[in-house]
Amino acid sequence: MDKTVDFGASAAFGMHHFYVEIPVAPREAVSIYEDFGFDGDEARRETVECRLILARELWTKVRDDARRDFNARLKIKKQSTGSWSTGTVKLDRFLGRELCVLGWAAEHASPAECPMICQKWLALRPEERWWLYSKTASEAGLDHQMQRGWRKALYCALSDGTNIKLALKKKAKTKQKKSEQQETPSLFDFVEKGDL
């Protein structure tokens, strides 16, 4: 098994991975980058792309759920776990994709909407998160493309839930007294017997 650092990122030089830049200043935004390294797609080798710049207030609302989810899965694979500390924190390329999906949904949100976004993100399987990442990154995957297509759709899909009001179900009537029931006439009640 390869040695890993932080959240499952390979310790080997030049591997495809994601990393999060967490500034020391407590109010500065957090940035998420994809580093294709020397092992990435041949057309993108040695490329680093900023996928997301997230306000620090929103980052603090979503980071703990992501950390718990990632660490639980890393433990299952018998890998060391990670934590969000200031500076650069590396992630496995698949976990990085999942973090981008969470960040893209949260970038349009208010702090009050973040718990719902996290809850819905946690309900998604990793494969579903990867699919959402690939759909979003193909048309709006860079940090400045936050007002486009799938990027905005992630916010709508993962944040909407507290404002949905479902109508209360009516209880089924089980027993009614015969005197309360009214008989409704059928079509044959109006036809005279001689007309048949």
PDB file of C-alpha atoms in Angstrom:
ATOM      1  CA  MET A   1       0.000   0.000   0.000  1.00  0.00           C
ATOM      2  CA  ASP A   2       1.345   3.454  -0.929  1.00  0.00           C
ATOM      3  CA  LYS A   3       2.089   5.921   1.820  1.00  0.00           C
ATOM      4  CA  THR A   4      -0.534   8.667   2.060  1.00  0.00           C
ATOM      5  CA  VAL A   5      -0.669  12.129   3.596  1.00  0.00           C
ATOM      6  CA  ASP A   6      -3.544  14.227   4.944  1.00  0.00           C
ATOM      7  CA  PHE A   7      -6.805  12.924   3.423  1.00  0.00           C
ATOM      8  CA  GLY A   8      -5.566   9.913   1.449  1.00  0.00           C
ATOM      9  CA  ALA A   9      -3.329  11.814  -1.012  1.00  0.00           C
ATOM     10  CA  SER A  10      -0.384   9.808  -2.265  1.00  0.00           C
ATOM     11  CA  ALA A  11       2.929  10.881  -0.747  1.00  0.00           C
ATOM     12  CA  ALA A  12       4.691  10.101  -4.044  1.00  0.00           C
ATOM     13  CA  PHE A  13       5.867  13.108  -6.033  1.00  0.00           C
ATOM     14  CA  GLY A  14       3.844  14.218  -9.046  1.00  0.00           C
ATOM     15  CA  MET A  15       0.613  12.329  -8.356  1.00  0.00           C
ATOM     16  CA  HIS A  16      -2.805  13.691  -9.338  1.00  0.00           C
ATOM     17  CA  HIS A  17      -4.457  15.136  -6.213  1.00  0.00           C
ATOM     18  CA  PHE A  18      -6.433  18.050  -4.793  1.00  0.00           C
ATOM     19  CA  TYR A  19      -5.314  20.443  -2.087  1.00  0.00           C
ATOM     20  CA  VAL A  20      -7.010  23.015   0.108  1.00  0.00           C
ATOM     21  CA  GLU A  21      -5.253  26.278   0.971  1.00  0.00           C
ATOM     22  CA  ILE A  22      -6.406  27.425   4.417  1.00  0.00           C
ATOM     23  CA  PRO A  23      -4.985  30.860   5.276  1.00  0.00           C
ATOM     24  CA  VAL A  24      -3.780  31.689   8.783  1.00  0.00           C
ATOM     25  CA  ALA A  25      -5.968  34.820   8.898  1.00  0.00           C
ATOM     26  CA  PRO A  26      -9.350  33.679  10.269  1.00  0.00           C
ATOM     27  CA  ARG A  27     -11.489  35.696   7.821  1.00  0.00           C
ATOM     28  CA  GLU A  28      -9.655  34.948   4.570  1.00  0.00           C
ATOM     29  CA  ALA A  29     -11.322  32.701   1.997  1.00  0.00           C
ATOM     30  CA  VAL A  30     -10.336  29.060   1.521  1.00  0.00           C
ATOM     31  CA  SER A  31      -9.265  27.853  -1.940  1.00  0.00           C
ATOM     32  CA  ILE A  32      -9.516  24.351  -3.389  1.00  0.00           C
ATOM     33  CA  TYR A  33      -7.132  23.368  -6.199  1.00  0.00           C
ATOM     34  CA  GLU A  34      -6.794  20.377  -8.487  1.00  0.00           C
ATOM     35  CA  ASP A  35      -3.170  19.452  -9.235  1.00  0.00           C
ATOM     36  CA  PHE A  36      -2.954  17.074 -12.189  1.00  0.00           C
ATOM     37  CA  GLY A  37       0.729  16.395 -11.431  1.00  0.00           C
ATOM     38  CA  PHE A  38       2.881  14.312 -13.757  1.00  0.00           C
ATOM     39  CA  ASP A  39       0.511  11.372 -13.433  1.00  0.00           C
ATOM     40  CA  GLY A  40      -2.641  13.154 -14.595  1.00  0.00           C
ATOM     41  CA  ASP A  41      -4.391  13.364 -17.939  1.00  0.00           C
ATOM     42  CA  GLU A  42      -1.742  13.761 -20.648  1.00  0.00           C
ATOM     43  CA  ALA A  43      -3.351  16.941 -21.996  1.00  0.00           C
ATOM     44  CA  ARG A  44      -3.316  18.504 -18.513  1.00  0.00           C
ATOM     45  CA  ARG A  45      -0.072  17.234 -17.003  1.00  0.00           C
ATOM     46  CA  GLU A  46       1.658  19.655 -14.670  1.00  0.00           C
ATOM     47  CA  THR A  47      -1.488  21.814 -14.574  1.00  0.00           C
ATOM     48  CA  VAL A  48      -2.985  23.282 -11.408  1.00  0.00           C
ATOM     49  CA  GLU A  49      -6.518  24.680 -11.568  1.00  0.00           C
ATOM     50  CA  CYS A  50      -8.324  26.617  -8.865  1.00  0.00           C
ATOM     51  CA  ARG A  51     -11.709  24.935  -8.609  1.00  0.00           C
ATOM     52  CA  LEU A  52     -13.275  27.018  -5.867  1.00  0.00           C
ATOM     53  CA  ILE A  53     -12.786  29.966  -3.553  1.00  0.00           C
ATOM     54  CA  LEU A  54     -15.098  29.625  -0.555  1.00  0.00           C
ATOM     55  CA  ALA A  55     -15.834  32.293   2.042  1.00  0.00           C
ATOM     56  CA  ARG A  56     -14.321  31.356   5.387  1.00  0.00           C
ATOM     57  CA  GLU A  57     -17.683  31.616   7.166  1.00  0.00           C
ATOM     58  CA  LEU A  58     -19.163  29.001   4.804  1.00  0.00           C
ATOM     59  CA  TRP A  59     -16.053  26.807   5.002  1.00  0.00           C
ATOM     60  CA  THR A  60     -16.334  26.583   8.782  1.00  0.00           C
ATOM     61  CA  LYS A  61     -19.949  25.396   8.390  1.00  0.00           C
ATOM     62  CA  VAL A  62     -19.141  22.522   6.011  1.00  0.00           C
ATOM     63  CA  ARG A  63     -15.589  21.389   6.875  1.00  0.00           C
ATOM     64  CA  ASP A  64     -16.414  19.192   9.880  1.00  0.00           C
ATOM     65  CA  ASP A  65     -18.980  17.061   8.044  1.00  0.00           C
ATOM     66  CA  ALA A  66     -16.516  16.540   5.184  1.00  0.00           C
ATOM     67  CA  ARG A  67     -13.709  15.639   7.622  1.00  0.00           C
ATOM     68  CA  ARG A  68     -15.855  13.081   9.475  1.00  0.00           C
ATOM     69  CA  ASP A  69     -17.067  11.474   6.249  1.00  0.00           C
ATOM     70  CA  PHE A  70     -13.610  11.292   4.673  1.00  0.00           C
ATOM     71  CA  ASN A  71     -11.914   9.997   7.829  1.00  0.00           C
ATOM     72  CA  ALA A  72     -14.525   7.265   8.359  1.00  0.00           C
ATOM     73  CA  ARG A  73     -13.892   6.004   4.838  1.00  0.00           C
ATOM     74  CA  LEU A  74     -10.105   6.255   5.194  1.00  0.00           C
ATOM     75  CA  LYS A  75     -10.261   4.196   8.405  1.00  0.00           C
ATOM     76  CA  ILE A  76     -12.146   1.458   6.554  1.00  0.00           C
ATOM     77  CA  LYS A  77      -9.275   1.365   4.033  1.00  0.00           C
ATOM     78  CA  LYS A  78      -6.786   1.280   6.956  1.00  0.00           C
ATOM     79  CA  GLN A  79      -5.229   4.607   5.940  1.00  0.00           C
ATOM     80  CA  SER A  80      -4.218   7.465   8.201  1.00  0.00           C
ATOM     81  CA  THR A  81      -6.827  10.161   8.745  1.00  0.00           C
ATOM     82  CA  GLY A  82      -6.555  13.885   8.073  1.00  0.00           C
ATOM     83  CA  SER A  83      -7.500  17.182   9.647  1.00  0.00           C
ATOM     84  CA  TRP A  84      -8.058  20.704   8.393  1.00  0.00           C
ATOM     85  CA  SER A  85      -5.102  22.782   9.507  1.00  0.00           C
ATOM     86  CA  THR A  86      -3.852  26.114   8.230  1.00  0.00           C
ATOM     87  CA  GLY A  87      -1.632  25.928   5.181  1.00  0.00           C
ATOM     88  CA  THR A  88      -1.912  23.271   2.487  1.00  0.00           C
ATOM     89  CA  VAL A  89      -3.984  20.130   3.096  1.00  0.00           C
ATOM     90  CA  LYS A  90      -3.842  17.445   0.381  1.00  0.00           C
ATOM     91  CA  LEU A  91      -6.684  15.135  -0.613  1.00  0.00           C
ATOM     92  CA  ASP A  92      -6.979  12.020  -2.728  1.00  0.00           C
ATOM     93  CA  ARG A  93      -8.282  13.005  -6.170  1.00  0.00           C
ATOM     94  CA  PHE A  94     -11.646  11.336  -5.571  1.00  0.00           C
ATOM     95  CA  LEU A  95     -12.141  12.932  -2.139  1.00  0.00           C
ATOM     96  CA  GLY A  96     -11.150  16.258  -3.671  1.00  0.00           C
ATOM     97  CA  ARG A  97     -13.902  15.910  -6.246  1.00  0.00           C
ATOM     98  CA  GLU A  98     -16.415  15.223  -3.501  1.00  0.00           C
ATOM     99  CA  LEU A  99     -15.231  18.253  -1.529  1.00  0.00           C
ATOM    100  CA  CYS A 100     -15.671  20.419  -4.621  1.00  0.00           C
ATOM    101  CA  VAL A 101     -19.293  19.287  -4.945  1.00  0.00           C
ATOM    102  CA  LEU A 102     -19.910  20.270  -1.321  1.00  0.00           C
ATOM    103  CA  GLY A 103     -18.104  23.595  -1.757  1.00  0.00           C
ATOM    104  CA  TRP A 104     -19.866  24.437  -5.012  1.00  0.00           C
ATOM    105  CA  ALA A 105     -23.240  23.868  -3.355  1.00  0.00           C
ATOM    106  CA  ALA A 106     -22.250  25.960  -0.328  1.00  0.00           C
ATOM    107  CA  GLU A 107     -20.713  28.911  -2.213  1.00  0.00           C
ATOM    108  CA  HIS A 108     -24.167  30.362  -3.013  1.00  0.00           C
ATOM    109  CA  ALA A 109     -25.645  29.540   0.406  1.00  0.00           C
ATOM    110  CA  SER A 110     -26.193  31.459   3.576  1.00  0.00           C
ATOM    111  CA  PRO A 111     -24.620  30.034   6.752  1.00  0.00           C
ATOM    112  CA  ALA A 112     -28.107  28.929   7.861  1.00  0.00           C
ATOM    113  CA  GLU A 113     -28.493  26.777   4.718  1.00  0.00           C
ATOM    114  CA  CYS A 114     -25.174  24.947   5.166  1.00  0.00           C
ATOM    115  CA  PRO A 115     -26.428  22.243   7.582  1.00  0.00           C
ATOM    116  CA  MET A 116     -29.063  21.185   5.031  1.00  0.00           C
ATOM    117  CA  ILE A 117     -26.466  21.173   2.243  1.00  0.00           C
ATOM    118  CA  CYS A 118     -24.174  18.991   4.364  1.00  0.00           C
ATOM    119  CA  GLN A 119     -26.996  16.619   5.249  1.00  0.00           C
ATOM    120  CA  LYS A 120     -27.968  16.141   1.595  1.00  0.00           C
ATOM    121  CA  TRP A 121     -24.313  15.842   0.534  1.00  0.00           C
ATOM    122  CA  LEU A 122     -23.768  13.129   3.155  1.00  0.00           C
ATOM    123  CA  ALA A 123     -26.802  11.266   1.797  1.00  0.00           C
ATOM    124  CA  LEU A 124     -25.137  10.977  -1.630  1.00  0.00           C
ATOM    125  CA  ARG A 125     -22.995   7.937  -2.402  1.00  0.00           C
ATOM    126  CA  PRO A 126     -19.379   8.694  -3.402  1.00  0.00           C
ATOM    127  CA  GLU A 127     -20.127   7.607  -6.982  1.00  0.00           C
ATOM    128  CA  GLU A 128     -22.974  10.104  -7.163  1.00  0.00           C
ATOM    129  CA  ARG A 129     -20.664  12.882  -5.936  1.00  0.00           C
ATOM    130  CA  TRP A 130     -18.061  11.932  -8.555  1.00  0.00           C
ATOM    131  CA  TRP A 131     -20.702  12.069 -11.292  1.00  0.00           C
ATOM    132  CA  LEU A 132     -21.878  15.496 -10.078  1.00  0.00           C
ATOM    133  CA  TYR A 133     -18.279  16.685 -10.064  1.00  0.00           C
ATOM    134  CA  SER A 134     -17.645  15.564 -13.650  1.00  0.00           C
ATOM    135  CA  LYS A 135     -20.873  17.177 -14.910  1.00  0.00           C
ATOM    136  CA  THR A 136     -20.122  20.445 -13.119  1.00  0.00           C
ATOM    137  CA  ALA A 137     -16.395  20.620 -13.886  1.00  0.00           C
ATOM    138  CA  SER A 138     -16.994  20.070 -17.602  1.00  0.00           C
ATOM    139  CA  GLU A 139     -18.894  23.353 -17.956  1.00  0.00           C
ATOM    140  CA  ALA A 140     -18.240  25.411 -14.817  1.00  0.00           C
ATOM    141  CA  GLY A 141     -15.339  23.913 -12.914  1.00  0.00           C
ATOM    142  CA  LEU A 142     -13.121  26.950 -12.405  1.00  0.00           C
ATOM    143  CA  ASP A 143     -13.248  29.319  -9.456  1.00  0.00           C
ATOM    144  CA  HIS A 144     -14.675  32.263 -11.452  1.00  0.00           C
ATOM    145  CA  GLN A 145     -17.504  30.263 -13.101  1.00  0.00           C
ATOM    146  CA  MET A 146     -19.822  30.223 -10.103  1.00  0.00           C
ATOM    147  CA  GLN A 147     -22.909  31.602 -11.886  1.00  0.00           C
ATOM    148  CA  ARG A 148     -23.151  28.881 -14.530  1.00  0.00           C
ATOM    149  CA  GLY A 149     -25.316  25.795 -15.123  1.00  0.00           C
ATOM    150  CA  TRP A 150     -24.541  22.788 -12.957  1.00  0.00           C
ATOM    151  CA  ARG A 151     -22.675  24.961 -10.471  1.00  0.00           C
ATOM    152  CA  LYS A 152     -25.875  26.812  -9.554  1.00  0.00           C
ATOM    153  CA  ALA A 153     -27.895  23.606  -9.885  1.00  0.00           C
ATOM    154  CA  LEU A 154     -25.849  21.988  -7.102  1.00  0.00           C
ATOM    155  CA  TYR A 155     -26.876  24.777  -4.753  1.00  0.00           C
ATOM    156  CA  CYS A 156     -30.549  24.387  -5.722  1.00  0.00           C
ATOM    157  CA  ALA A 157     -30.470  20.606  -5.393  1.00  0.00           C
ATOM    158  CA  LEU A 158     -28.657  20.407  -2.065  1.00  0.00           C
ATOM    159  CA  SER A 159     -30.002  23.454  -0.247  1.00  0.00           C
ATOM    160  CA  ASP A 160     -33.727  23.152  -0.909  1.00  0.00           C
ATOM    161  CA  GLY A 161     -35.427  21.169   1.763  1.00  0.00           C
ATOM    162  CA  THR A 162     -36.274  23.355   4.715  1.00  0.00           C
ATOM    163  CA  ASN A 163     -38.698  25.480   2.710  1.00  0.00           C
ATOM    164  CA  ILE A 164     -40.669  22.575   1.274  1.00  0.00           C
ATOM    165  CA  LYS A 165     -44.028  22.256   2.952  1.00  0.00           C
ATOM    166  CA  LEU A 166     -45.874  19.031   2.388  1.00  0.00           C
ATOM    167  CA  ALA A 167     -49.624  18.901   2.797  1.00  0.00           C
ATOM    168  CA  LEU A 168     -50.738  16.842   5.763  1.00  0.00           C
ATOM    169  CA  LYS A 169     -52.109  13.473   4.829  1.00  0.00           C
ATOM    170  CA  LYS A 170     -55.792  13.000   5.477  1.00  0.00           C
ATOM    171  CA  LYS A 171     -56.654  10.087   7.651  1.00  0.00           C
ATOM    172  CA  ALA A 172     -58.551   7.362   5.901  1.00  0.00           C
ATOM    173  CA  LYS A 173     -62.084   6.920   7.123  1.00  0.00           C
ATOM    174  CA  THR A 174     -62.370   3.490   8.603  1.00  0.00           C
ATOM    175  CA  LYS A 175     -65.937   3.083   9.773  1.00  0.00           C
ATOM    176  CA  GLN A 176     -68.948   5.217   9.254  1.00  0.00           C
ATOM    177  CA  LYS A 177     -72.388   4.633  10.558  1.00  0.00           C
ATOM    178  CA  LYS A 178     -74.910   3.647   7.932  1.00  0.00           C
ATOM    179  CA  SER A 179     -77.105   6.587   8.863  1.00  0.00           C
ATOM    180  CA  GLU A 180     -74.227   8.986   8.106  1.00  0.00           C
ATOM    181  CA  GLN A 181     -73.525   7.437   4.725  1.00  0.00           C
ATOM    182  CA  GLN A 182     -75.421   8.883   1.868  1.00  0.00           C
ATOM    183  CA  GLU A 183     -76.176   6.702  -1.027  1.00  0.00           C
ATOM    184  CA  THR A 184     -75.181   8.160  -4.340  1.00  0.00           C
ATOM    185  CA  PRO A 185     -77.476   7.261  -7.168  1.00  0.00           C
ATOM    186  CA  SER A 186     -75.983   5.335 -10.056  1.00  0.00           C
ATOM    187  CA  LEU A 187     -76.730   5.861 -13.708  1.00  0.00           C
ATOM    188  CA  PHE A 188     -79.100   2.889 -13.667  1.00  0.00           C
ATOM    189  CA  ASP A 189     -81.269   4.506 -11.020  1.00  0.00           C
ATOM    190  CA  PHE A 190     -82.342   7.103 -13.608  1.00  0.00           C
ATOM    191  CA  VAL A 191     -83.112   4.640 -16.336  1.00  0.00           C
ATOM    192  CA  GLU A 192     -86.618   3.269 -16.156  1.00  0.00           C
ATOM    193  CA  LYS A 193     -86.873  -0.473 -16.080  1.00  0.00           C
ATOM    194  CA  GLY A 194     -89.048  -0.547 -19.169  1.00  0.00           C
ATOM    195  CA  ASP A 195     -86.398   1.238 -21.282  1.00  0.00           C
ATOM    196  CA  LEU A 196     -83.919  -1.634 -21.004  1.00  0.00           C
TER     197      LEU A 196
END
